[in-house]
Coordinates of C-alpha atoms in Angstrom, one line a residue:
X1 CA 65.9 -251.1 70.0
X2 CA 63.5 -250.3 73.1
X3 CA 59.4 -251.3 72.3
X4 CA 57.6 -248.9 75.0
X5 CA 54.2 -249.1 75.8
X6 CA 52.5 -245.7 76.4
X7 CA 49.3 -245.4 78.1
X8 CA 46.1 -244.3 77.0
X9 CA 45.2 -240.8 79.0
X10 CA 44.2 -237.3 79.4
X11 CA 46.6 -234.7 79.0
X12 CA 46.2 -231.1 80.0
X13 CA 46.9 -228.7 76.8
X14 CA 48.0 -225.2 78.3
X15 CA 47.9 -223.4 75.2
X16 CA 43.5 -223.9 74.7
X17 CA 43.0 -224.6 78.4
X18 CA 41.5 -228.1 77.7
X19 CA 41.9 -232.2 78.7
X20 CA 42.7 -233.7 75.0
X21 CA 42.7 -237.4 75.2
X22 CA 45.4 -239.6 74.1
X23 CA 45.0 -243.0 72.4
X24 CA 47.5 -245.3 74.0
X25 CA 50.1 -246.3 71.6
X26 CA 53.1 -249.1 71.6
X27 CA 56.2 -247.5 70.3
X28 CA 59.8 -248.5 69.0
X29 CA 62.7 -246.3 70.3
X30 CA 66.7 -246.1 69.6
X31 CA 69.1 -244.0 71.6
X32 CA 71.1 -243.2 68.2
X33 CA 73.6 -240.9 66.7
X34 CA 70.4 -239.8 64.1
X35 CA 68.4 -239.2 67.3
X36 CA 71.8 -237.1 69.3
X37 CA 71.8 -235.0 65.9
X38 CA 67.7 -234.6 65.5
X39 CA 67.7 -233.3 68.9
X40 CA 70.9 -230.9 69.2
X41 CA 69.3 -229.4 65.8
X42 CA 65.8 -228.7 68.0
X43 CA 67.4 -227.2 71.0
X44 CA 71.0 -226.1 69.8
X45 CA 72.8 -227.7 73.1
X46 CA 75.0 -230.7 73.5
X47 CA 73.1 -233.5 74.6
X48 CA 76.3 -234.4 76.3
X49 CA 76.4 -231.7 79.2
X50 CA 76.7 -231.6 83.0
X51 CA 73.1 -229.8 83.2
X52 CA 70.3 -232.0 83.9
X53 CA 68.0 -232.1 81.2
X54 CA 64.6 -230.7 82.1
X55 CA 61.3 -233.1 81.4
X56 CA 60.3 -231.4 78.5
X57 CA 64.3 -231.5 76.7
X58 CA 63.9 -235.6 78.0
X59 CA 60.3 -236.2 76.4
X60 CA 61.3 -234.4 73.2
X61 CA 64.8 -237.0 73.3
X62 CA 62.3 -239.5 73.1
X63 CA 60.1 -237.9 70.5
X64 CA 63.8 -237.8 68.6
X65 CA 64.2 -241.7 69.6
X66 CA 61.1 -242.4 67.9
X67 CA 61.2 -245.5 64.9
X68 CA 57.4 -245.7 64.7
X69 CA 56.0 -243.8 62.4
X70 CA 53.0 -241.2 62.4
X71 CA 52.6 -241.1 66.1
X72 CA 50.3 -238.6 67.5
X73 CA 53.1 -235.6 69.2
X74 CA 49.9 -235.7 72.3
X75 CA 50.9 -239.2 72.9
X76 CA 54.2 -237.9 74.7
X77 CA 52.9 -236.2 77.1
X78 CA 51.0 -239.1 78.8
X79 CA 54.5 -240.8 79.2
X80 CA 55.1 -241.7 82.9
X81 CA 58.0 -241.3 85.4
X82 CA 58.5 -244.9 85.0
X83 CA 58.2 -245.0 81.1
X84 CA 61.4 -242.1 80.7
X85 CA 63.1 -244.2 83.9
X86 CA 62.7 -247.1 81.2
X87 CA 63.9 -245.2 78.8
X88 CA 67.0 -243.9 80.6
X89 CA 68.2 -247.0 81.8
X90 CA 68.2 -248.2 77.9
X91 CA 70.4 -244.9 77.4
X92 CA 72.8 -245.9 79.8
X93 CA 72.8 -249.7 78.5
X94 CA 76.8 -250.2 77.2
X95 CA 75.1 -252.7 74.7
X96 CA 78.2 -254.2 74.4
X97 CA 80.3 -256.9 76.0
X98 CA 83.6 -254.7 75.5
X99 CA 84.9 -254.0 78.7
X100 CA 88.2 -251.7 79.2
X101 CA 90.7 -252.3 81.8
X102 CA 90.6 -248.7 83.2
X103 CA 87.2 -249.0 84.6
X104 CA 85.4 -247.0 81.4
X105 CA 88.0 -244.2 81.8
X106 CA 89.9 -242.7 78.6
X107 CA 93.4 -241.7 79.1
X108 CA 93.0 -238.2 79.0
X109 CA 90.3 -236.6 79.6
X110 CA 88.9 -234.3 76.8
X111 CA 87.7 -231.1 77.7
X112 CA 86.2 -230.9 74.5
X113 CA 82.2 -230.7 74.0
X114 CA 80.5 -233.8 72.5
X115 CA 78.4 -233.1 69.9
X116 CA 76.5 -234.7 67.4
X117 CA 79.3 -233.5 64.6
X118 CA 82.1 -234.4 66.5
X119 CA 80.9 -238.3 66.9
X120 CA 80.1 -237.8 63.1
X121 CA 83.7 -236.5 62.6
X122 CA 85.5 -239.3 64.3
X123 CA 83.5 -241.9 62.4
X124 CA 84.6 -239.9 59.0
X125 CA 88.5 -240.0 60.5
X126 CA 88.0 -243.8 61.3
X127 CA 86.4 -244.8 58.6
X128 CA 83.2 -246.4 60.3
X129 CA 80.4 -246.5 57.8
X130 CA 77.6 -244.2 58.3
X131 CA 75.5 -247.1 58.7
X132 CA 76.2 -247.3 62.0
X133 CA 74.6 -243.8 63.0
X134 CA 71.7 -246.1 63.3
X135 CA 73.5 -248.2 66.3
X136 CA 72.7 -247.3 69.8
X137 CA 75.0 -244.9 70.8
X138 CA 77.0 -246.3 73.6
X139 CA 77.9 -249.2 71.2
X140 CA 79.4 -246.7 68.3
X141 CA 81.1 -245.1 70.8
X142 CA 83.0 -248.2 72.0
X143 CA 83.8 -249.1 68.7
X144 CA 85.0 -245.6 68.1
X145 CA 87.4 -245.9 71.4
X146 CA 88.4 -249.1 70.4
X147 CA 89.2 -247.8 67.1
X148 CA 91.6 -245.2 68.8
X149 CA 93.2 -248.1 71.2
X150 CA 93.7 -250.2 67.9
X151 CA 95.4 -247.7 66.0
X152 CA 97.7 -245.7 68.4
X153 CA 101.3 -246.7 68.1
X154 CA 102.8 -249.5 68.8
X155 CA 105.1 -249.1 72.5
X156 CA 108.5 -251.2 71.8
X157 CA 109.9 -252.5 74.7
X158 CA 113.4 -252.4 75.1
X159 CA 115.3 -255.8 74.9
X160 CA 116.8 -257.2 78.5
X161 CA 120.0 -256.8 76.9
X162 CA 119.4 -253.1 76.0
X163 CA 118.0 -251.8 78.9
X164 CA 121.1 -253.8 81.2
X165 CA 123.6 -251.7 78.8
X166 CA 121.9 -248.7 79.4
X167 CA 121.9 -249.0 83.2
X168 CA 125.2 -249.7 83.4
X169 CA 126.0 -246.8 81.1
X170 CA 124.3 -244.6 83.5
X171 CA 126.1 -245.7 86.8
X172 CA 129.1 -245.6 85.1
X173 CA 128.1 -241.8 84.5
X174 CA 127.1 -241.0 87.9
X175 CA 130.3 -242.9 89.3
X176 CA 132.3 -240.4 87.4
X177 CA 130.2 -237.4 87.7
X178 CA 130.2 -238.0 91.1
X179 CA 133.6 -239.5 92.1
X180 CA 132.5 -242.4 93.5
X181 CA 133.5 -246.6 93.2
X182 CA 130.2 -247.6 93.5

């Protein structure tokens, strides 16, 4: 969970063509499944896309982000550069201490959109309780990924004994295929 200051301020309303002041206002934030699904509803996109998000789509992720309640929607618009810098280097947090040896890579990669329903589908397949919708999302999605690591197949490895017999199975075939003593 992220505690954010914002400042008290003026903010310029376009719609009246008037400076509304802001009371300043410490809020509680968390980058969540709840919040992913809050905002795809609101602006029926992936979160999870290659296009930059514009300020507005950013401020309203917040809004989405947003524990506190009854906080004045004005109060958003005097959020800094450096309050939603703040905010996106909680986003990108892992908040976790698992690490995976292929650098943060998955096997193969999906060209499958992320959304909101699909995170909510994999927990369903997994059986992760819906409690954890509430977790920041980089931490469900490790636990997700490591629920996929955990439960692919075994890989038997051969014994040394097999995999001798079967080389020497094969030479003997190429030796005969290809009418040679070795």
């Amino acid at each position: 969970m992220l505690r954010i200051n914002i400042p008290s301020g003026d903010i310029w309303d376009e719609q009246n063509q008037e400076f509304l002041y802001s009371e300043g206002k410490t809020i509680l934030l968390e980058h969540s499944l709840v919040s992913l699904a809050k905002w795809e509803s609101r602006w029926k996109k992936p979160f999870f896309s290659k296009t930059p998000k514009t300020r507005a789509e950013s401020i309203d992720y917040i809004r989405c982000m947003t524990l506190t309640p009854n906080v004045d929607k004005k109060i958003y618009g005097t959020l800094t550069q450096a309050s939603i810098d703040i905010v996106n280097q909680y986003i990108a947090d892992p908040m976790t201490a698992t690490t995976f040896s292929d650098g943060g890579k998955t096997n193969h990669p999906s060209r499958e959109t992320v959304t909101a329903e699909l995170i909510y589908y994999w927990m369903t397949a997994l059986q992760i309780p819906f409690e954890c919708q509430n977790w920041h999302l980089n931490r469900l999605l490790t636990l997700i990924r490591v629920c996929n690591i955990k439960n692919q197949p075994k890989k038997k490895k051969g014994t040394s004994r097999d995999s001798l017999s079967q080389r020497a199975r094969l030479n003997r075939e190429r030796k005969a295929r290809l009418g040679t003593t070795g």
